[in-house]
Amino acid sequence: QVQLQESGPGLVKPSETLSLTCTVSGGSISYYYWTWIRQPPGRGLEWIGFIYSSGSTNYNPSLKSRVTISVDTSKNQFSLKLSSVTAADTAVYYCARAPSDVNYYMDVWGKGTTVTVSS
Amino acid sequence: DIQMTQSPSSLSASIGDRVTITCRASQSISNYLNWYQQKPGKAPKLLIYAASILQTGVPSRFSGSGSGTDFTLTISSLQSEDFATYYCQQGYSTPYTFGQGAKLEIK
């Protein structure tokens, strides 16, 4: 059974770069779309972007200038970098797996990690 | 971006009730509509994909229907574990977007 686990700092200073990693266990990282989603406190879900196992990416235009998603297939991990963060980037960040880009849906999720942007 | 609008945003119901949540897309998305359940402090859980296909392990009291712009999630007989927030999500085009959520509470 595939499991995902987010890791990274829980506190990031304004203007710095948020960096998170998602480790995939119990299955291969190949042939799936690996996704980052976030949820600000008390609010709804926002799709940040995905990376396919081959390395192709697609980002939310609202964040595109600040987002980089990368994959390390040798470690079965993928990562998120979000630059120039502000308080508005405070959220629970989830990594998730999507089986296809035809009707894109997330069938496996990590538990989420809380990131707070504050000095 | 495709806007997803859910109604109602919140509702109260009793154990055993039949409940329906609707989701409307700002443009046609075929059947590329997915439903998730989220409980407090937990990650969302996929319930239904492609508008009507039940994810493995999800109880059969959950069902989905619709195509084009209008979709529904129905819970045929509410159980205590169903009280949660439900989100629809369009998987038709990027950026993939979610509804604002429908919070289902105990009456």
PDB file of C-alpha atoms in Angstrom:
ATOM      1  CA  GLN A   1       0.000   0.000   0.000  1.00  0.00           C
ATOM      2  CA  VAL A   2       1.483   3.282  -1.119  1.00  0.00           C
ATOM      3  CA  GLN A   3       2.066   5.864   1.587  1.00  0.00           C
ATOM      4  CA  LEU A   4       3.218   9.450   1.336  1.00  0.00           C
ATOM      5  CA  GLN A   5       4.991  11.457   4.009  1.00  0.00           C
ATOM      6  CA  GLU A   6       5.744  15.164   3.911  1.00  0.00           C
ATOM      7  CA  SER A   7       8.791  16.572   5.663  1.00  0.00           C
ATOM      8  CA  GLY A   8      10.401  19.964   6.066  1.00  0.00           C
ATOM      9  CA  PRO A   9      10.594  23.019   8.310  1.00  0.00           C
ATOM     10  CA  GLY A  10       7.410  24.039  10.067  1.00  0.00           C
ATOM     11  CA  LEU A  11       8.472  27.681  10.305  1.00  0.00           C
ATOM     12  CA  VAL A  12       9.769  29.840   7.486  1.00  0.00           C
ATOM     13  CA  LYS A  13      10.661  33.535   7.613  1.00  0.00           C
ATOM     14  CA  PRO A  14       9.004  36.015   5.266  1.00  0.00           C
ATOM     15  CA  SER A  15      10.824  36.458   1.941  1.00  0.00           C
ATOM     16  CA  GLU A  16      12.620  33.130   2.349  1.00  0.00           C
ATOM     17  CA  THR A  17      12.054  29.876   0.470  1.00  0.00           C
ATOM     18  CA  LEU A  18       9.747  27.146   1.726  1.00  0.00           C
ATOM     19  CA  SER A  19      11.137  23.679   0.999  1.00  0.00           C
ATOM     20  CA  LEU A  20       9.233  20.436   1.499  1.00  0.00           C
ATOM     21  CA  THR A  21       9.885  16.849   0.504  1.00  0.00           C
ATOM     22  CA  CYS A  22       7.419  14.020   0.024  1.00  0.00           C
ATOM     23  CA  THR A  23       8.695  10.474   0.419  1.00  0.00           C
ATOM     24  CA  VAL A  24       6.813   7.736  -1.398  1.00  0.00           C
ATOM     25  CA  SER A  25       6.881   4.316   0.260  1.00  0.00           C
ATOM     26  CA  GLY A  26       5.281   1.003  -0.638  1.00  0.00           C
ATOM     27  CA  GLY A  27       5.302   1.630  -4.359  1.00  0.00           C
ATOM     28  CA  SER A  28       7.126   3.105  -7.301  1.00  0.00           C
ATOM     29  CA  ILE A  29       7.219   6.772  -8.163  1.00  0.00           C
ATOM     30  CA  SER A  30       7.086   5.896 -11.864  1.00  0.00           C
ATOM     31  CA  TYR A  31       4.064   6.493 -14.086  1.00  0.00           C
ATOM     32  CA  TYR A  32       2.176   8.775 -11.750  1.00  0.00           C
ATOM     33  CA  TYR A  33       1.574  12.489 -11.330  1.00  0.00           C
ATOM     34  CA  TRP A  34       2.901  13.740  -8.016  1.00  0.00           C
ATOM     35  CA  THR A  35       1.041  16.700  -6.635  1.00  0.00           C
ATOM     36  CA  TRP A  36       1.286  19.434  -4.052  1.00  0.00           C
ATOM     37  CA  ILE A  37      -1.859  20.958  -2.562  1.00  0.00           C
ATOM     38  CA  ARG A  38      -2.216  23.408   0.280  1.00  0.00           C
ATOM     39  CA  GLN A  39      -4.938  24.489   2.683  1.00  0.00           C
ATOM     40  CA  PRO A  40      -4.691  27.790   4.588  1.00  0.00           C
ATOM     41  CA  PRO A  41      -6.086  27.692   8.122  1.00  0.00           C
ATOM     42  CA  GLY A  42      -9.870  27.353   8.082  1.00  0.00           C
ATOM     43  CA  ARG A  43     -10.023  27.556   4.308  1.00  0.00           C
ATOM     44  CA  GLY A  44     -10.358  25.369   1.237  1.00  0.00           C
ATOM     45  CA  LEU A  45      -7.928  23.440  -0.915  1.00  0.00           C
ATOM     46  CA  GLU A  46      -5.592  24.939  -3.508  1.00  0.00           C
ATOM     47  CA  TRP A  47      -3.757  22.896  -6.145  1.00  0.00           C
ATOM     48  CA  ILE A  48      -0.142  24.051  -6.358  1.00  0.00           C
ATOM     49  CA  GLY A  49       1.129  21.850  -9.163  1.00  0.00           C
ATOM     50  CA  PHE A  50       2.380  18.463 -10.231  1.00  0.00           C
ATOM     51  CA  ILE A  51       5.397  16.676 -11.580  1.00  0.00           C
ATOM     52  CA  TYR A  52       5.203  13.533 -13.671  1.00  0.00           C
ATOM     53  CA  SER A  53       7.718  10.832 -12.919  1.00  0.00           C
ATOM     54  CA  SER A  54       9.544  11.726 -16.147  1.00  0.00           C
ATOM     55  CA  GLY A  55      10.082  15.241 -14.789  1.00  0.00           C
ATOM     56  CA  SER A  56       7.496  17.273 -16.689  1.00  0.00           C
ATOM     57  CA  THR A  57       5.722  19.839 -14.542  1.00  0.00           C
ATOM     58  CA  ASN A  58       2.579  21.939 -14.455  1.00  0.00           C
ATOM     59  CA  TYR A  59       2.041  24.761 -11.967  1.00  0.00           C
ATOM     60  CA  ASN A  60      -0.869  26.871 -10.828  1.00  0.00           C
ATOM     61  CA  PRO A  61      -0.469  30.212 -12.646  1.00  0.00           C
ATOM     62  CA  SER A  62      -1.236  32.013  -9.385  1.00  0.00           C
ATOM     63  CA  LEU A  63       2.001  30.614  -7.936  1.00  0.00           C
ATOM     64  CA  LYS A  64       3.998  29.788 -11.048  1.00  0.00           C
ATOM     65  CA  SER A  65       6.603  32.505 -10.684  1.00  0.00           C
ATOM     66  CA  ARG A  66       7.539  31.234  -7.215  1.00  0.00           C
ATOM     67  CA  VAL A  67       7.109  27.438  -7.448  1.00  0.00           C
ATOM     68  CA  THR A  68       9.483  24.666  -8.379  1.00  0.00           C
ATOM     69  CA  ILE A  69       8.586  20.983  -8.088  1.00  0.00           C
ATOM     70  CA  SER A  70      11.276  18.391  -8.636  1.00  0.00           C
ATOM     71  CA  VAL A  71      11.567  14.607  -8.437  1.00  0.00           C
ATOM     72  CA  ASP A  72      14.315  12.253  -7.341  1.00  0.00           C
ATOM     73  CA  THR A  73      13.344   8.818  -8.601  1.00  0.00           C
ATOM     74  CA  SER A  74      16.384   7.175  -6.999  1.00  0.00           C
ATOM     75  CA  LYS A  75      15.094   8.197  -3.580  1.00  0.00           C
ATOM     76  CA  ASN A  76      11.377   7.854  -4.405  1.00  0.00           C
ATOM     77  CA  GLN A  77      10.907  11.467  -3.399  1.00  0.00           C
ATOM     78  CA  PHE A  78       9.559  14.655  -4.881  1.00  0.00           C
ATOM     79  CA  SER A  79       9.955  18.152  -3.552  1.00  0.00           C
ATOM     80  CA  LEU A  80       8.351  21.584  -3.449  1.00  0.00           C
ATOM     81  CA  LYS A  81      10.117  24.912  -3.300  1.00  0.00           C
ATOM     82  CA  LEU A  82       8.123  28.113  -2.889  1.00  0.00           C
ATOM     83  CA  SER A  83      10.146  31.299  -2.913  1.00  0.00           C
ATOM     84  CA  SER A  84       9.550  34.762  -1.466  1.00  0.00           C
ATOM     85  CA  VAL A  85       6.975  33.523   1.017  1.00  0.00           C
ATOM     86  CA  THR A  86       4.599  35.766   2.918  1.00  0.00           C
ATOM     87  CA  ALA A  87       2.065  35.166   5.661  1.00  0.00           C
ATOM     88  CA  ALA A  88      -0.441  34.259   2.948  1.00  0.00           C
ATOM     89  CA  ASP A  89       1.588  31.089   2.310  1.00  0.00           C
ATOM     90  CA  THR A  90       0.880  29.811   5.814  1.00  0.00           C
ATOM     91  CA  ALA A  91      -1.006  26.567   5.302  1.00  0.00           C
ATOM     92  CA  VAL A  92      -1.103  22.824   5.665  1.00  0.00           C
ATOM     93  CA  TYR A  93       0.788  21.433   2.691  1.00  0.00           C
ATOM     94  CA  TYR A  94      -0.212  18.038   1.326  1.00  0.00           C
ATOM     95  CA  CYS A  95       1.516  15.820  -1.171  1.00  0.00           C
ATOM     96  CA  ALA A  96      -0.646  13.452  -3.171  1.00  0.00           C
ATOM     97  CA  ARG A  97      -0.619  10.998  -6.059  1.00  0.00           C
ATOM     98  CA  ALA A  98      -2.682  11.303  -9.220  1.00  0.00           C
ATOM     99  CA  PRO A  99      -2.984   8.245 -11.475  1.00  0.00           C
ATOM    100  CA  SER A 100      -3.740  10.149 -14.665  1.00  0.00           C
ATOM    101  CA  ASP A 101      -4.012  13.556 -16.264  1.00  0.00           C
ATOM    102  CA  VAL A 102      -7.260  12.491 -17.932  1.00  0.00           C
ATOM    103  CA  ASN A 103      -9.675  13.426 -15.187  1.00  0.00           C
ATOM    104  CA  TYR A 104      -6.996  14.410 -12.737  1.00  0.00           C
ATOM    105  CA  TYR A 105      -7.791  13.223  -9.230  1.00  0.00           C
ATOM    106  CA  MET A 106      -5.721  12.439  -6.136  1.00  0.00           C
ATOM    107  CA  ASP A 107      -6.152   8.930  -4.821  1.00  0.00           C
ATOM    108  CA  VAL A 108      -3.397   8.804  -2.193  1.00  0.00           C
ATOM    109  CA  TRP A 109      -2.554  11.667   0.153  1.00  0.00           C
ATOM    110  CA  GLY A 110       0.063  12.354   2.752  1.00  0.00           C
ATOM    111  CA  LYS A 111      -1.042  13.397   6.220  1.00  0.00           C
ATOM    112  CA  GLY A 112      -0.007  16.989   5.601  1.00  0.00           C
ATOM    113  CA  THR A 113       2.525  19.264   7.209  1.00  0.00           C
ATOM    114  CA  THR A 114       1.838  22.678   8.692  1.00  0.00           C
ATOM    115  CA  VAL A 115       4.040  25.507   7.500  1.00  0.00           C
ATOM    116  CA  THR A 116       3.873  28.867   9.224  1.00  0.00           C
ATOM    117  CA  VAL A 117       5.439  31.962   7.695  1.00  0.00           C
ATOM    118  CA  SER A 118       6.515  34.295  10.444  1.00  0.00           C
ATOM    119  CA  SER A 119       9.551  36.222  11.586  1.00  0.00           C
TER     120      SER A 119
ATOM    121  CA  ASP B   1      -9.714  29.066 -14.353  1.00  0.00           C
ATOM    122  CA  ILE B   2     -12.782  26.886 -13.905  1.00  0.00           C
ATOM    123  CA  GLN B   3     -14.771  27.979 -10.859  1.00  0.00           C
ATOM    124  CA  MET B   4     -16.431  25.276  -8.767  1.00  0.00           C
ATOM    125  CA  THR B   5     -19.391  26.267  -6.599  1.00  0.00           C
ATOM    126  CA  GLN B   6     -20.869  23.958  -4.007  1.00  0.00           C
ATOM    127  CA  SER B   7     -24.230  24.232  -2.311  1.00  0.00           C
ATOM    128  CA  PRO B   8     -25.082  24.327   0.410  1.00  0.00           C
ATOM    129  CA  SER B   9     -21.877  25.475   2.119  1.00  0.00           C
ATOM    130  CA  SER B  10     -23.114  23.940   5.330  1.00  0.00           C
ATOM    131  CA  LEU B  11     -25.942  21.673   6.342  1.00  0.00           C
ATOM    132  CA  SER B  12     -27.276  19.869   9.372  1.00  0.00           C
ATOM    133  CA  ALA B  13     -28.710  16.387   9.197  1.00  0.00           C
ATOM    134  CA  SER B  14     -29.535  13.427  11.390  1.00  0.00           C
ATOM    135  CA  ILE B  15     -28.287   9.858  11.411  1.00  0.00           C
ATOM    136  CA  GLY B  16     -30.178   7.928   8.753  1.00  0.00           C
ATOM    137  CA  ASP B  17     -31.029  10.982   6.643  1.00  0.00           C
ATOM    138  CA  ARG B  18     -30.491  11.140   2.917  1.00  0.00           C
ATOM    139  CA  VAL B  19     -28.251  14.072   2.018  1.00  0.00           C
ATOM    140  CA  THR B  20     -27.410  15.650  -1.317  1.00  0.00           C
ATOM    141  CA  ILE B  21     -24.619  18.146  -2.018  1.00  0.00           C
ATOM    142  CA  THR B  22     -24.394  19.857  -5.367  1.00  0.00           C
ATOM    143  CA  CYS B  23     -21.417  21.173  -7.291  1.00  0.00           C
ATOM    144  CA  ARG B  24     -21.576  23.442 -10.301  1.00  0.00           C
ATOM    145  CA  ALA B  25     -18.724  24.168 -12.702  1.00  0.00           C
ATOM    146  CA  SER B  26     -18.349  27.508 -14.477  1.00  0.00           C
ATOM    147  CA  GLN B  27     -17.969  25.637 -17.794  1.00  0.00           C
ATOM    148  CA  SER B  28     -18.537  22.130 -19.028  1.00  0.00           C
ATOM    149  CA  ILE B  29     -16.095  19.624 -17.578  1.00  0.00           C
ATOM    150  CA  SER B  30     -17.626  16.448 -19.059  1.00  0.00           C
ATOM    151  CA  ASN B  31     -17.563  13.914 -16.221  1.00  0.00           C
ATOM    152  CA  TYR B  32     -14.166  15.005 -14.900  1.00  0.00           C
ATOM    153  CA  LEU B  33     -15.490  15.675 -11.422  1.00  0.00           C
ATOM    154  CA  ASN B  34     -14.200  14.187  -8.190  1.00  0.00           C
ATOM    155  CA  TRP B  35     -15.419  14.214  -4.589  1.00  0.00           C
ATOM    156  CA  TYR B  36     -13.388  14.172  -1.377  1.00  0.00           C
ATOM    157  CA  GLN B  37     -14.245  13.890   2.297  1.00  0.00           C
ATOM    158  CA  GLN B  38     -12.161  15.725   4.877  1.00  0.00           C
ATOM    159  CA  LYS B  39     -12.381  15.353   8.635  1.00  0.00           C
ATOM    160  CA  PRO B  40     -10.829  17.899  11.026  1.00  0.00           C
ATOM    161  CA  GLY B  41      -7.052  17.642  11.166  1.00  0.00           C
ATOM    162  CA  LYS B  42      -6.950  14.981   8.476  1.00  0.00           C
ATOM    163  CA  ALA B  43      -6.049  14.861   4.813  1.00  0.00           C
ATOM    164  CA  PRO B  44      -8.842  14.709   2.251  1.00  0.00           C
ATOM    165  CA  LYS B  45      -9.958  11.242   1.217  1.00  0.00           C
ATOM    166  CA  LEU B  46     -11.070  10.410  -2.314  1.00  0.00           C
ATOM    167  CA  LEU B  47     -14.672   9.190  -2.393  1.00  0.00           C
ATOM    168  CA  ILE B  48     -15.760   9.342  -6.017  1.00  0.00           C
ATOM    169  CA  TYR B  49     -13.956  10.024  -9.287  1.00  0.00           C
ATOM    170  CA  ALA B  50     -15.208  10.599 -12.809  1.00  0.00           C
ATOM    171  CA  ALA B  51     -18.474  11.856 -11.343  1.00  0.00           C
ATOM    172  CA  SER B  52     -19.868   8.471 -10.388  1.00  0.00           C
ATOM    173  CA  ILE B  53     -17.161   5.860  -9.830  1.00  0.00           C
ATOM    174  CA  LEU B  54     -16.823   4.844  -6.201  1.00  0.00           C
ATOM    175  CA  GLN B  55     -13.239   4.647  -4.990  1.00  0.00           C
ATOM    176  CA  THR B  56     -12.263   1.230  -3.652  1.00  0.00           C
ATOM    177  CA  GLY B  57     -13.270   0.792  -0.044  1.00  0.00           C
ATOM    178  CA  VAL B  58     -15.802   3.628   0.034  1.00  0.00           C
ATOM    179  CA  PRO B  59     -19.208   2.540   1.370  1.00  0.00           C
ATOM    180  CA  SER B  60     -21.971   2.114  -1.176  1.00  0.00           C
ATOM    181  CA  ARG B  61     -24.180   4.648   0.613  1.00  0.00           C
ATOM    182  CA  PHE B  62     -22.109   7.271  -1.223  1.00  0.00           C
ATOM    183  CA  SER B  63     -22.998   7.937  -4.830  1.00  0.00           C
ATOM    184  CA  GLY B  64     -22.312  10.590  -7.410  1.00  0.00           C
ATOM    185  CA  SER B  65     -23.971  11.732 -10.589  1.00  0.00           C
ATOM    186  CA  GLY B  66     -23.918  14.447 -13.199  1.00  0.00           C
ATOM    187  CA  SER B  67     -22.074  15.618 -16.267  1.00  0.00           C
ATOM    188  CA  GLY B  68     -21.331  18.867 -18.011  1.00  0.00           C
ATOM    189  CA  THR B  69     -21.663  21.551 -15.358  1.00  0.00           C
ATOM    190  CA  ASP B  70     -23.937  20.103 -12.673  1.00  0.00           C
ATOM    191  CA  PHE B  71     -23.043  17.320 -10.280  1.00  0.00           C
ATOM    192  CA  THR B  72     -24.362  15.798  -7.075  1.00  0.00           C
ATOM    193  CA  LEU B  73     -22.986  13.773  -4.201  1.00  0.00           C
ATOM    194  CA  THR B  74     -25.586  11.758  -2.320  1.00  0.00           C
ATOM    195  CA  ILE B  75     -25.276   9.926   0.975  1.00  0.00           C
ATOM    196  CA  SER B  76     -28.227   7.578   1.155  1.00  0.00           C
ATOM    197  CA  SER B  77     -28.340   6.993   4.902  1.00  0.00           C
ATOM    198  CA  LEU B  78     -26.057   9.131   7.066  1.00  0.00           C
ATOM    199  CA  GLN B  79     -23.795   7.412   9.537  1.00  0.00           C
ATOM    200  CA  SER B  80     -21.948   9.091  12.399  1.00  0.00           C
ATOM    201  CA  GLU B  81     -18.628   8.819  10.592  1.00  0.00           C
ATOM    202  CA  ASP B  82     -19.977  10.799   7.612  1.00  0.00           C
ATOM    203  CA  PHE B  83     -20.019  14.126   9.427  1.00  0.00           C
ATOM    204  CA  ALA B  84     -17.215  15.977   7.686  1.00  0.00           C
ATOM    205  CA  THR B  85     -16.520  18.552   4.999  1.00  0.00           C
ATOM    206  CA  TYR B  86     -16.973  17.516   1.392  1.00  0.00           C
ATOM    207  CA  TYR B  87     -15.139  19.040  -1.559  1.00  0.00           C
ATOM    208  CA  CYS B  88     -15.683  18.678  -5.261  1.00  0.00           C
ATOM    209  CA  GLN B  89     -12.736  19.094  -7.630  1.00  0.00           C
ATOM    210  CA  GLN B  90     -12.571  19.422 -11.382  1.00  0.00           C
ATOM    211  CA  GLY B  91      -9.989  17.292 -13.126  1.00  0.00           C
ATOM    212  CA  TYR B  92     -10.665  18.716 -16.601  1.00  0.00           C
ATOM    213  CA  SER B  93      -8.063  21.424 -17.015  1.00  0.00           C
ATOM    214  CA  THR B  94      -5.281  23.121 -15.127  1.00  0.00           C
ATOM    215  CA  PRO B  95      -5.249  24.771 -12.738  1.00  0.00           C
ATOM    216  CA  TYR B  96      -7.293  22.049 -11.117  1.00  0.00           C
ATOM    217  CA  THR B  97      -9.748  23.694  -8.762  1.00  0.00           C
ATOM    218  CA  PHE B  98     -11.872  22.734  -5.798  1.00  0.00           C
ATOM    219  CA  GLY B  99     -15.247  23.856  -4.548  1.00  0.00           C
ATOM    220  CA  GLN B 100     -15.314  25.860  -1.357  1.00  0.00           C
ATOM    221  CA  GLY B 101     -16.502  22.859   0.633  1.00  0.00           C
ATOM    222  CA  ALA B 102     -19.757  21.718   2.211  1.00  0.00           C
ATOM    223  CA  LYS B 103     -19.657  21.151   5.952  1.00  0.00           C
ATOM    224  CA  LEU B 104     -22.034  18.440   7.104  1.00  0.00           C
ATOM    225  CA  GLU B 105     -22.938  18.669  10.782  1.00  0.00           C
ATOM    226  CA  ILE B 106     -25.078  16.673  13.149  1.00  0.00           C
ATOM    227  CA  LYS B 107     -28.554  18.059  13.766  1.00  0.00           C
TER     228      LYS B 107
END
